[in-house]
Amino acid sequence: MSLLFHTNRHEARAERLAVHRHPLLRALIVIGLAIAAPAVAVAGGVYVAGEGVPLGQALGQALADNPKKSDKPFWVVVSGTDAGLLTKTRSDPDIRSMVKTAKERGAEIYVCRSDLVRVGIKEEELLDGVVSMYGYGTQDWAGLLPARKDGIALPTDMKQSQRILKTCAGEPKQGS
Protein backbone atom coordinates (compact mmCIF):
# COMPACT_ATOMS: atom_id res chain seq x y z
CA MET A 1 0.00 0.00 0.00
CA SER A 2 2.85 2.31 0.78
CA LEU A 3 4.32 1.76 -2.68
CA LEU A 4 0.98 2.65 -4.33
CA PHE A 5 0.78 5.87 -2.27
CA HIS A 6 4.31 6.90 -3.36
CA THR A 7 3.53 6.17 -7.01
CA ASN A 8 0.33 8.24 -6.94
CA ARG A 9 2.12 11.08 -5.17
CA HIS A 10 4.88 11.15 -7.79
CA GLU A 11 2.33 11.06 -10.63
CA ALA A 12 0.41 13.98 -9.11
CA ARG A 13 3.63 15.97 -8.73
CA ALA A 14 4.58 15.24 -12.35
CA GLU A 15 1.16 16.49 -13.50
CA ARG A 16 1.57 19.74 -11.54
CA LEU A 17 5.01 20.31 -13.05
CA ALA A 18 3.72 19.58 -16.55
CA VAL A 19 1.01 22.24 -16.13
CA HIS A 20 3.66 24.83 -15.13
CA ARG A 21 5.66 24.04 -18.27
CA HIS A 22 2.75 24.90 -20.54
CA PRO A 23 3.71 28.15 -22.40
CA LEU A 24 0.23 29.69 -22.30
CA LEU A 25 -0.08 29.12 -18.58
CA ARG A 26 3.38 30.61 -17.99
CA ALA A 27 2.41 33.67 -20.02
CA LEU A 28 -0.77 34.10 -17.98
CA ILE A 29 1.22 33.82 -14.74
CA VAL A 30 3.71 36.46 -15.92
CA ILE A 31 0.89 38.81 -16.95
CA GLY A 32 -0.85 38.26 -13.63
CA LEU A 33 2.30 39.09 -11.71
CA ALA A 34 2.89 42.20 -13.81
CA ILE A 35 -0.62 43.45 -13.10
CA ALA A 36 -0.33 42.61 -9.40
CA ALA A 37 2.96 44.52 -9.00
CA PRO A 38 2.52 47.98 -10.59
CA ALA A 39 5.06 49.52 -8.20
CA VAL A 40 7.90 48.19 -10.34
CA ALA A 41 7.81 51.24 -12.62
CA VAL A 42 7.88 54.26 -10.36
CA ALA A 43 6.66 57.46 -11.94
CA GLY A 44 5.45 60.74 -10.54
CA GLY A 45 6.85 62.44 -7.46
CA VAL A 46 8.45 65.68 -6.38
CA TYR A 47 12.03 66.62 -7.29
CA VAL A 48 13.65 69.58 -5.57
CA ALA A 49 16.66 71.50 -6.89
CA GLY A 50 18.40 73.84 -4.54
CA GLU A 51 18.49 71.73 -1.37
CA GLY A 52 22.04 70.62 -2.08
CA VAL A 53 20.91 69.16 -5.42
CA PRO A 54 21.86 71.05 -8.60
CA LEU A 55 19.11 71.81 -11.13
CA GLY A 56 20.61 69.56 -13.81
CA GLN A 57 20.72 66.62 -11.40
CA ALA A 58 17.12 67.11 -10.22
CA LEU A 59 15.82 67.41 -13.80
CA GLY A 60 17.90 64.42 -14.89
CA GLN A 61 16.50 62.26 -12.09
CA ALA A 62 12.94 63.39 -12.82
CA LEU A 63 13.35 62.47 -16.50
CA ALA A 64 14.95 59.12 -15.65
CA ASP A 65 12.09 58.23 -13.30
CA ASN A 66 9.47 59.44 -15.79
CA PRO A 67 10.71 58.19 -19.20
CA LYS A 68 7.43 58.87 -21.00
CA LYS A 69 4.19 60.76 -20.56
CA SER A 70 1.98 58.94 -18.10
CA ASP A 71 -1.09 59.58 -16.00
CA LYS A 72 1.16 60.16 -12.97
CA PRO A 73 2.20 63.80 -12.85
CA PHE A 74 5.53 64.89 -11.44
CA TRP A 75 6.87 68.15 -10.10
CA VAL A 76 10.26 69.86 -10.24
CA VAL A 77 10.65 72.67 -7.72
CA VAL A 78 13.63 75.01 -7.96
CA SER A 79 14.80 77.22 -5.13
CA GLY A 80 17.88 79.21 -4.18
CA THR A 81 20.48 80.33 -6.68
CA ASP A 82 19.41 77.70 -9.23
CA ALA A 83 16.26 79.78 -9.85
CA GLY A 84 18.32 82.00 -12.15
CA LEU A 85 19.14 79.01 -14.35
CA LEU A 86 15.51 78.88 -15.49
CA THR A 87 15.59 82.21 -17.32
CA LYS A 88 15.78 82.72 -21.08
CA THR A 89 19.10 84.54 -20.79
CA ARG A 90 20.88 82.49 -18.11
CA SER A 91 19.88 78.91 -18.97
CA ASP A 92 22.13 76.72 -21.05
CA PRO A 93 20.91 74.53 -23.95
CA ASP A 94 20.94 71.36 -21.80
CA ILE A 95 18.67 72.89 -19.14
CA ARG A 96 16.30 74.29 -21.81
CA SER A 97 16.11 70.87 -23.45
CA MET A 98 15.47 69.07 -20.14
CA VAL A 99 12.74 71.56 -19.18
CA LYS A 100 11.06 71.12 -22.56
CA THR A 101 11.21 67.32 -22.32
CA ALA A 102 9.92 67.34 -18.75
CA LYS A 103 6.96 69.52 -19.75
CA GLU A 104 6.19 67.17 -22.67
CA ARG A 105 6.12 64.26 -20.21
CA GLY A 106 3.66 66.04 -17.92
CA ALA A 107 5.87 67.82 -15.41
CA GLU A 108 4.91 70.92 -13.51
CA ILE A 109 8.04 73.06 -13.09
CA TYR A 110 7.90 75.63 -10.32
CA VAL A 111 10.45 78.17 -9.21
CA CYS A 112 10.23 79.95 -5.88
CA ARG A 113 9.00 83.52 -6.35
CA SER A 114 10.90 84.74 -3.30
CA ASP A 115 14.18 83.59 -4.88
CA LEU A 116 13.34 85.36 -8.14
CA VAL A 117 12.64 88.59 -6.25
CA ARG A 118 15.83 88.20 -4.22
CA VAL A 119 17.99 88.18 -7.38
CA GLY A 120 15.87 90.61 -9.41
CA ILE A 121 14.37 88.23 -11.98
CA LYS A 122 10.97 89.04 -13.47
CA GLU A 123 8.45 86.29 -14.25
CA GLU A 124 8.45 87.13 -17.96
CA GLU A 125 12.16 86.23 -18.06
CA LEU A 126 11.43 82.58 -17.16
CA LEU A 127 11.64 79.77 -19.69
CA ASP A 128 8.35 78.74 -21.29
CA GLY A 129 6.45 76.36 -19.03
CA VAL A 130 8.17 77.44 -15.81
CA VAL A 131 5.81 78.94 -13.22
CA SER A 132 6.79 81.00 -10.21
CA MET A 133 5.04 80.26 -6.94
CA TYR A 134 4.87 81.35 -3.34
CA GLY A 135 5.27 78.70 -0.69
CA TYR A 136 3.18 78.43 2.41
CA GLY A 137 4.34 78.01 5.95
CA THR A 138 2.92 75.36 8.24
CA GLN A 139 0.37 77.83 9.58
CA ASP A 140 -1.15 78.13 6.08
CA TRP A 141 -1.59 74.39 5.41
CA ALA A 142 -4.89 73.92 7.24
CA GLY A 143 -7.68 73.48 4.69
CA LEU A 144 -5.32 73.99 1.75
CA LEU A 145 -4.32 70.52 0.65
CA PRO A 146 -4.90 68.82 -1.67
CA ALA A 147 -6.05 71.80 -3.73
CA ARG A 148 -5.20 74.31 -6.38
CA LYS A 149 -3.85 77.49 -4.89
CA ASP A 150 -3.01 80.53 -7.00
CA GLY A 151 -3.22 78.41 -10.16
CA ILE A 152 -0.62 75.98 -8.82
CA ALA A 153 -1.43 72.29 -9.34
CA LEU A 154 -0.40 70.42 -6.22
CA PRO A 155 -0.02 66.66 -5.72
CA THR A 156 -2.94 64.88 -4.06
CA ASP A 157 -0.49 63.37 -1.58
CA MET A 158 -0.30 65.67 1.46
CA LYS A 159 3.41 65.07 2.16
CA GLN A 160 4.41 65.82 -1.44
CA SER A 161 2.30 68.99 -1.47
CA GLN A 162 3.79 70.14 1.80
CA ARG A 163 7.29 69.49 0.45
CA ILE A 164 6.60 71.77 -2.52
CA LEU A 165 5.03 74.50 -0.41
CA LYS A 166 7.69 74.32 2.30
CA THR A 167 10.49 74.54 -0.29
CA CYS A 168 9.21 77.95 -1.42
CA ALA A 169 7.84 79.13 1.92
CA GLY A 170 10.60 81.66 2.43
CA GLU A 171 10.18 81.23 6.19
CA PRO A 172 12.66 83.28 8.19
CA LYS A 173 15.84 81.51 9.19
CA GLN A 174 16.70 81.20 12.86
CA GLY A 175 18.30 84.35 14.14
CA SER A 176 16.60 86.55 11.51
Short mmCIF file of N, CA, C and O in Angstrom, two decimals, residues 17-78:
data_model
loop_
_atom_site.label_atom_id
_atom_site.label_comp_id
_atom_site.label_asym_id
_atom_site.label_seq_id
_atom_site.Cartn_x
_atom_site.Cartn_y
_atom_site.Cartn_z
N LEU A 17 3.86 19.74 -12.35
CA LEU A 17 5.01 20.31 -13.05
C LEU A 17 4.74 20.46 -14.54
O LEU A 17 5.15 21.45 -15.15
N ALA A 18 4.04 19.51 -15.12
CA ALA A 18 3.72 19.58 -16.55
C ALA A 18 2.83 20.77 -16.83
O ALA A 18 2.98 21.45 -17.85
N VAL A 19 1.90 21.09 -15.96
CA VAL A 19 1.01 22.24 -16.13
C VAL A 19 1.83 23.53 -16.11
O VAL A 19 1.61 24.43 -16.90
N HIS A 20 2.84 23.61 -15.22
CA HIS A 20 3.66 24.83 -15.13
C HIS A 20 4.56 25.02 -16.34
O HIS A 20 5.01 26.11 -16.61
N ARG A 21 4.82 23.94 -17.08
CA ARG A 21 5.66 24.04 -18.27
C ARG A 21 4.87 24.49 -19.49
O ARG A 21 5.46 24.78 -20.51
N HIS A 22 3.59 24.52 -19.41
CA HIS A 22 2.75 24.90 -20.54
C HIS A 22 2.98 26.38 -20.85
O HIS A 22 2.84 27.24 -19.98
N PRO A 23 3.35 26.76 -22.09
CA PRO A 23 3.71 28.15 -22.40
C PRO A 23 2.57 29.14 -22.18
O PRO A 23 2.80 30.25 -21.72
N LEU A 24 1.35 28.77 -22.50
CA LEU A 24 0.23 29.69 -22.30
C LEU A 24 0.00 29.97 -20.82
O LEU A 24 -0.20 31.11 -20.42
N LEU A 25 0.10 28.94 -20.01
CA LEU A 25 -0.08 29.12 -18.58
C LEU A 25 1.03 29.99 -18.01
O LEU A 25 0.78 30.87 -17.19
N ARG A 26 2.28 29.76 -18.45
CA ARG A 26 3.38 30.61 -17.99
C ARG A 26 3.16 32.06 -18.37
O ARG A 26 3.40 32.97 -17.59
N ALA A 27 2.67 32.30 -19.58
CA ALA A 27 2.41 33.67 -20.02
C ALA A 27 1.34 34.32 -19.15
O ALA A 27 1.46 35.48 -18.76
N LEU A 28 0.29 33.57 -18.84
CA LEU A 28 -0.77 34.10 -17.98
C LEU A 28 -0.25 34.42 -16.59
O LEU A 28 -0.63 35.42 -15.98
N ILE A 29 0.63 33.57 -16.07
CA ILE A 29 1.22 33.82 -14.74
C ILE A 29 2.06 35.09 -14.77
O ILE A 29 1.97 35.93 -13.88
N VAL A 30 2.87 35.26 -15.81
CA VAL A 30 3.71 36.46 -15.92
C VAL A 30 2.84 37.71 -16.02
O VAL A 30 3.10 38.72 -15.36
N ILE A 31 1.79 37.65 -16.82
CA ILE A 31 0.89 38.81 -16.95
C ILE A 31 0.22 39.11 -15.62
O ILE A 31 0.12 40.26 -15.21
N GLY A 32 -0.22 38.07 -14.95
CA GLY A 32 -0.85 38.26 -13.63
C GLY A 32 0.08 38.91 -12.64
O GLY A 32 -0.31 39.80 -11.89
N LEU A 33 1.33 38.48 -12.62
CA LEU A 33 2.30 39.09 -11.71
C LEU A 33 2.59 40.53 -12.09
O LEU A 33 2.78 41.38 -11.23
N ALA A 34 2.64 40.82 -13.37
CA ALA A 34 2.89 42.20 -13.81
C ALA A 34 1.76 43.12 -13.40
O ALA A 34 1.98 44.25 -12.98
N ILE A 35 0.53 42.64 -13.50
CA ILE A 35 -0.62 43.45 -13.10
C ILE A 35 -0.65 43.62 -11.59
O ILE A 35 -0.96 44.69 -11.08
N ALA A 36 -0.28 42.57 -10.86
CA ALA A 36 -0.33 42.61 -9.40
C ALA A 36 0.77 43.47 -8.80
O ALA A 36 0.68 43.87 -7.66
N ALA A 37 1.83 43.77 -9.54
CA ALA A 37 2.96 44.52 -9.00
C ALA A 37 3.23 45.79 -9.80
O ALA A 37 4.27 45.94 -10.41
N PRO A 38 2.30 46.77 -9.80
CA PRO A 38 2.52 47.98 -10.59
C PRO A 38 3.59 48.89 -10.02
O PRO A 38 4.00 49.82 -10.67
N ALA A 39 4.06 48.65 -8.81
CA ALA A 39 5.06 49.52 -8.20
C ALA A 39 6.44 49.34 -8.81
O ALA A 39 7.36 50.05 -8.47
N VAL A 40 6.59 48.41 -9.73
CA VAL A 40 7.90 48.19 -10.34
C VAL A 40 8.35 49.42 -11.10
O VAL A 40 9.49 49.85 -10.99
N ALA A 41 7.47 50.03 -11.87
CA ALA A 41 7.81 51.24 -12.62
C ALA A 41 7.32 52.45 -11.83
O ALA A 41 6.15 52.74 -11.79
N VAL A 42 8.24 53.12 -11.19
CA VAL A 42 7.88 54.26 -10.36
C VAL A 42 7.88 55.51 -11.21
O VAL A 42 8.86 55.84 -11.87
N ALA A 43 6.77 56.20 -11.21
CA ALA A 43 6.66 57.46 -11.94
C ALA A 43 5.99 58.46 -11.01
O ALA A 43 5.40 58.09 -10.00
N GLY A 44 6.04 59.72 -11.39
CA GLY A 44 5.45 60.74 -10.54
C GLY A 44 6.45 61.19 -9.49
O GLY A 44 7.61 60.83 -9.50
N GLY A 45 6.00 62.01 -8.56
CA GLY A 45 6.85 62.44 -7.46
C GLY A 45 7.25 63.89 -7.54
O GLY A 45 6.91 64.62 -8.47
N VAL A 46 7.98 64.30 -6.51
CA VAL A 46 8.45 65.68 -6.38
C VAL A 46 9.98 65.67 -6.37
O VAL A 46 10.58 64.90 -5.63
N TYR A 47 10.58 66.50 -7.19
CA TYR A 47 12.03 66.62 -7.29
C TYR A 47 12.39 68.06 -6.97
O TYR A 47 11.84 68.98 -7.56
N VAL A 48 13.30 68.24 -6.03
CA VAL A 48 13.65 69.58 -5.57
C VAL A 48 15.11 69.88 -5.91
O VAL A 48 16.01 69.13 -5.56
N ALA A 49 15.32 71.00 -6.61
CA ALA A 49 16.66 71.50 -6.89
C ALA A 49 16.90 72.68 -5.97
O ALA A 49 16.03 73.52 -5.79
N GLY A 50 18.06 72.72 -5.40
CA GLY A 50 18.40 73.84 -4.54
C GLY A 50 18.61 73.44 -3.10
O GLY A 50 19.10 74.22 -2.31
N GLU A 51 18.24 72.23 -2.73
CA GLU A 51 18.49 71.73 -1.37
C GLU A 51 19.73 70.84 -1.41
O GLU A 51 19.70 69.68 -1.06
N GLY A 52 20.81 71.39 -1.94
CA GLY A 52 22.04 70.62 -2.08
C GLY A 52 22.05 69.77 -3.35
O GLY A 52 22.96 68.99 -3.57
N VAL A 53 21.00 69.91 -4.17
CA VAL A 53 20.91 69.16 -5.42
C VAL A 53 20.88 70.17 -6.56
O VAL A 53 19.98 71.00 -6.63
N PRO A 54 21.86 70.11 -7.47
CA PRO A 54 21.86 71.05 -8.60
C PRO A 54 20.66 70.83 -9.52
O PRO A 54 20.12 69.72 -9.61
N LEU A 55 20.26 71.87 -10.23
CA LEU A 55 19.11 71.81 -11.13
C LEU A 55 19.25 70.70 -12.16
O LEU A 55 18.32 69.93 -12.39
N GLY A 56 20.40 70.59 -12.80
CA GLY A 56 20.61 69.56 -13.81
C GLY A 56 20.41 68.16 -13.26
O GLY A 56 19.84 67.28 -13.91
N GLN A 57 20.86 67.93 -12.04
CA GLN A 57 20.72 66.62 -11.40
C GLN A 57 19.26 66.33 -11.09
O GLN A 57 18.77 65.23 -11.32
N ALA A 58 18.53 67.31 -10.55
CA ALA A 58 17.12 67.11 -10.22
C ALA A 58 16.30 66.85 -11.48
O ALA A 58 15.46 65.93 -11.51
N LEU A 59 16.54 67.63 -12.53
CA LEU A 59 15.82 67.41 -13.80
C LEU A 59 16.18 66.06 -14.40
O LEU A 59 15.31 65.34 -14.91
N GLY A 60 17.45 65.71 -14.36
CA GLY A 60 17.90 64.42 -14.89
C GLY A 60 17.24 63.26 -14.18
O GLY A 60 16.79 62.29 -14.82
N GLN A 61 17.14 63.33 -12.85
CA GLN A 61 16.50 62.26 -12.09
C GLN A 61 15.01 62.19 -12.39
O GLN A 61 14.45 61.11 -12.55
N ALA A 62 14.37 63.35 -12.50
CA ALA A 62 12.94 63.39 -12.82
C ALA A 62 12.68 62.75 -14.18
O ALA A 62 11.72 61.98 -14.34
N LEU A 63 13.52 63.05 -15.16
CA LEU A 63 13.35 62.47 -16.50
C LEU A 63 13.65 60.98 -16.51
O LEU A 63 12.98 60.21 -17.21
N ALA A 64 14.63 60.55 -15.72
CA ALA A 64 14.95 59.12 -15.65
C ALA A 64 13.81 58.33 -15.01
O ALA A 64 13.49 57.23 -15.45
N ASP A 65 13.20 58.91 -13.99
CA ASP A 65 12.09 58.23 -13.30
C ASP A 65 10.78 58.31 -14.08
O ASP A 65 9.86 57.55 -13.80
N ASN A 66 10.69 59.23 -15.01
CA ASN A 66 9.47 59.44 -15.79
C ASN A 66 9.83 59.44 -17.28
O ASN A 66 9.82 60.47 -17.93
N PRO A 67 10.18 58.26 -17.84
CA PRO A 67 10.71 58.19 -19.20
C PRO A 67 9.71 58.49 -20.30
O PRO A 67 10.11 58.68 -21.44
N LYS A 68 8.44 58.54 -19.98
CA LYS A 68 7.43 58.87 -21.00
C LYS A 68 6.25 59.54 -20.31
O LYS A 68 6.14 59.53 -19.09
N LYS A 69 5.39 60.12 -21.11
CA LYS A 69 4.19 60.76 -20.56
C LYS A 69 3.31 59.69 -19.97
O LYS A 69 3.07 58.66 -20.58
N SER A 70 2.86 59.90 -18.74
CA SER A 70 1.98 58.94 -18.10
C SER A 70 0.87 59.69 -17.38
O SER A 70 0.83 60.92 -17.37
N ASP A 71 -0.01 58.95 -16.75
CA ASP A 71 -1.09 59.58 -16.00
C ASP A 71 -0.64 60.01 -14.61
O ASP A 71 -1.40 60.58 -13.86
N LYS A 72 0.63 59.74 -14.27
CA LYS A 72 1.16 60.16 -12.97
C LYS A 72 1.97 61.44 -13.17
O LYS A 72 3.05 61.41 -13.74
N PRO A 73 1.45 62.55 -12.70
CA PRO A 73 2.20 63.80 -12.85
C PRO A 73 3.44 63.82 -11.96
O PRO A 73 3.53 63.08 -10.99
N PHE A 74 4.38 64.68 -12.30
CA PHE A 74 5.53 64.89 -11.44
C PHE A 74 5.86 66.36 -11.41
O PHE A 74 5.45 67.13 -12.27
N TRP A 75 6.58 66.75 -10.36
CA TRP A 75 6.87 68.15 -10.10
C TRP A 75 8.36 68.34 -9.92
O TRP A 75 9.02 67.52 -9.29
N VAL A 76 8.88 69.44 -10.47
CA VAL A 76 10.26 69.86 -10.24
C VAL A 76 10.16 71.25 -9.63
O VAL A 76 9.58 72.16 -10.22
N VAL A 77 10.70 71.39 -8.43
CA VAL A 77 10.65 72.67 -7.72
C VAL A 77 12.07 73.18 -7.57
O VAL A 77 12.95 72.45 -7.11
N VAL A 78 12.28 74.44 -7.96
CA VAL A 78 13.63 75.01 -7.96
C VAL A 78 13.68 76.19 -7.00
O VAL A 78 12.86 77.11 -7.08
#
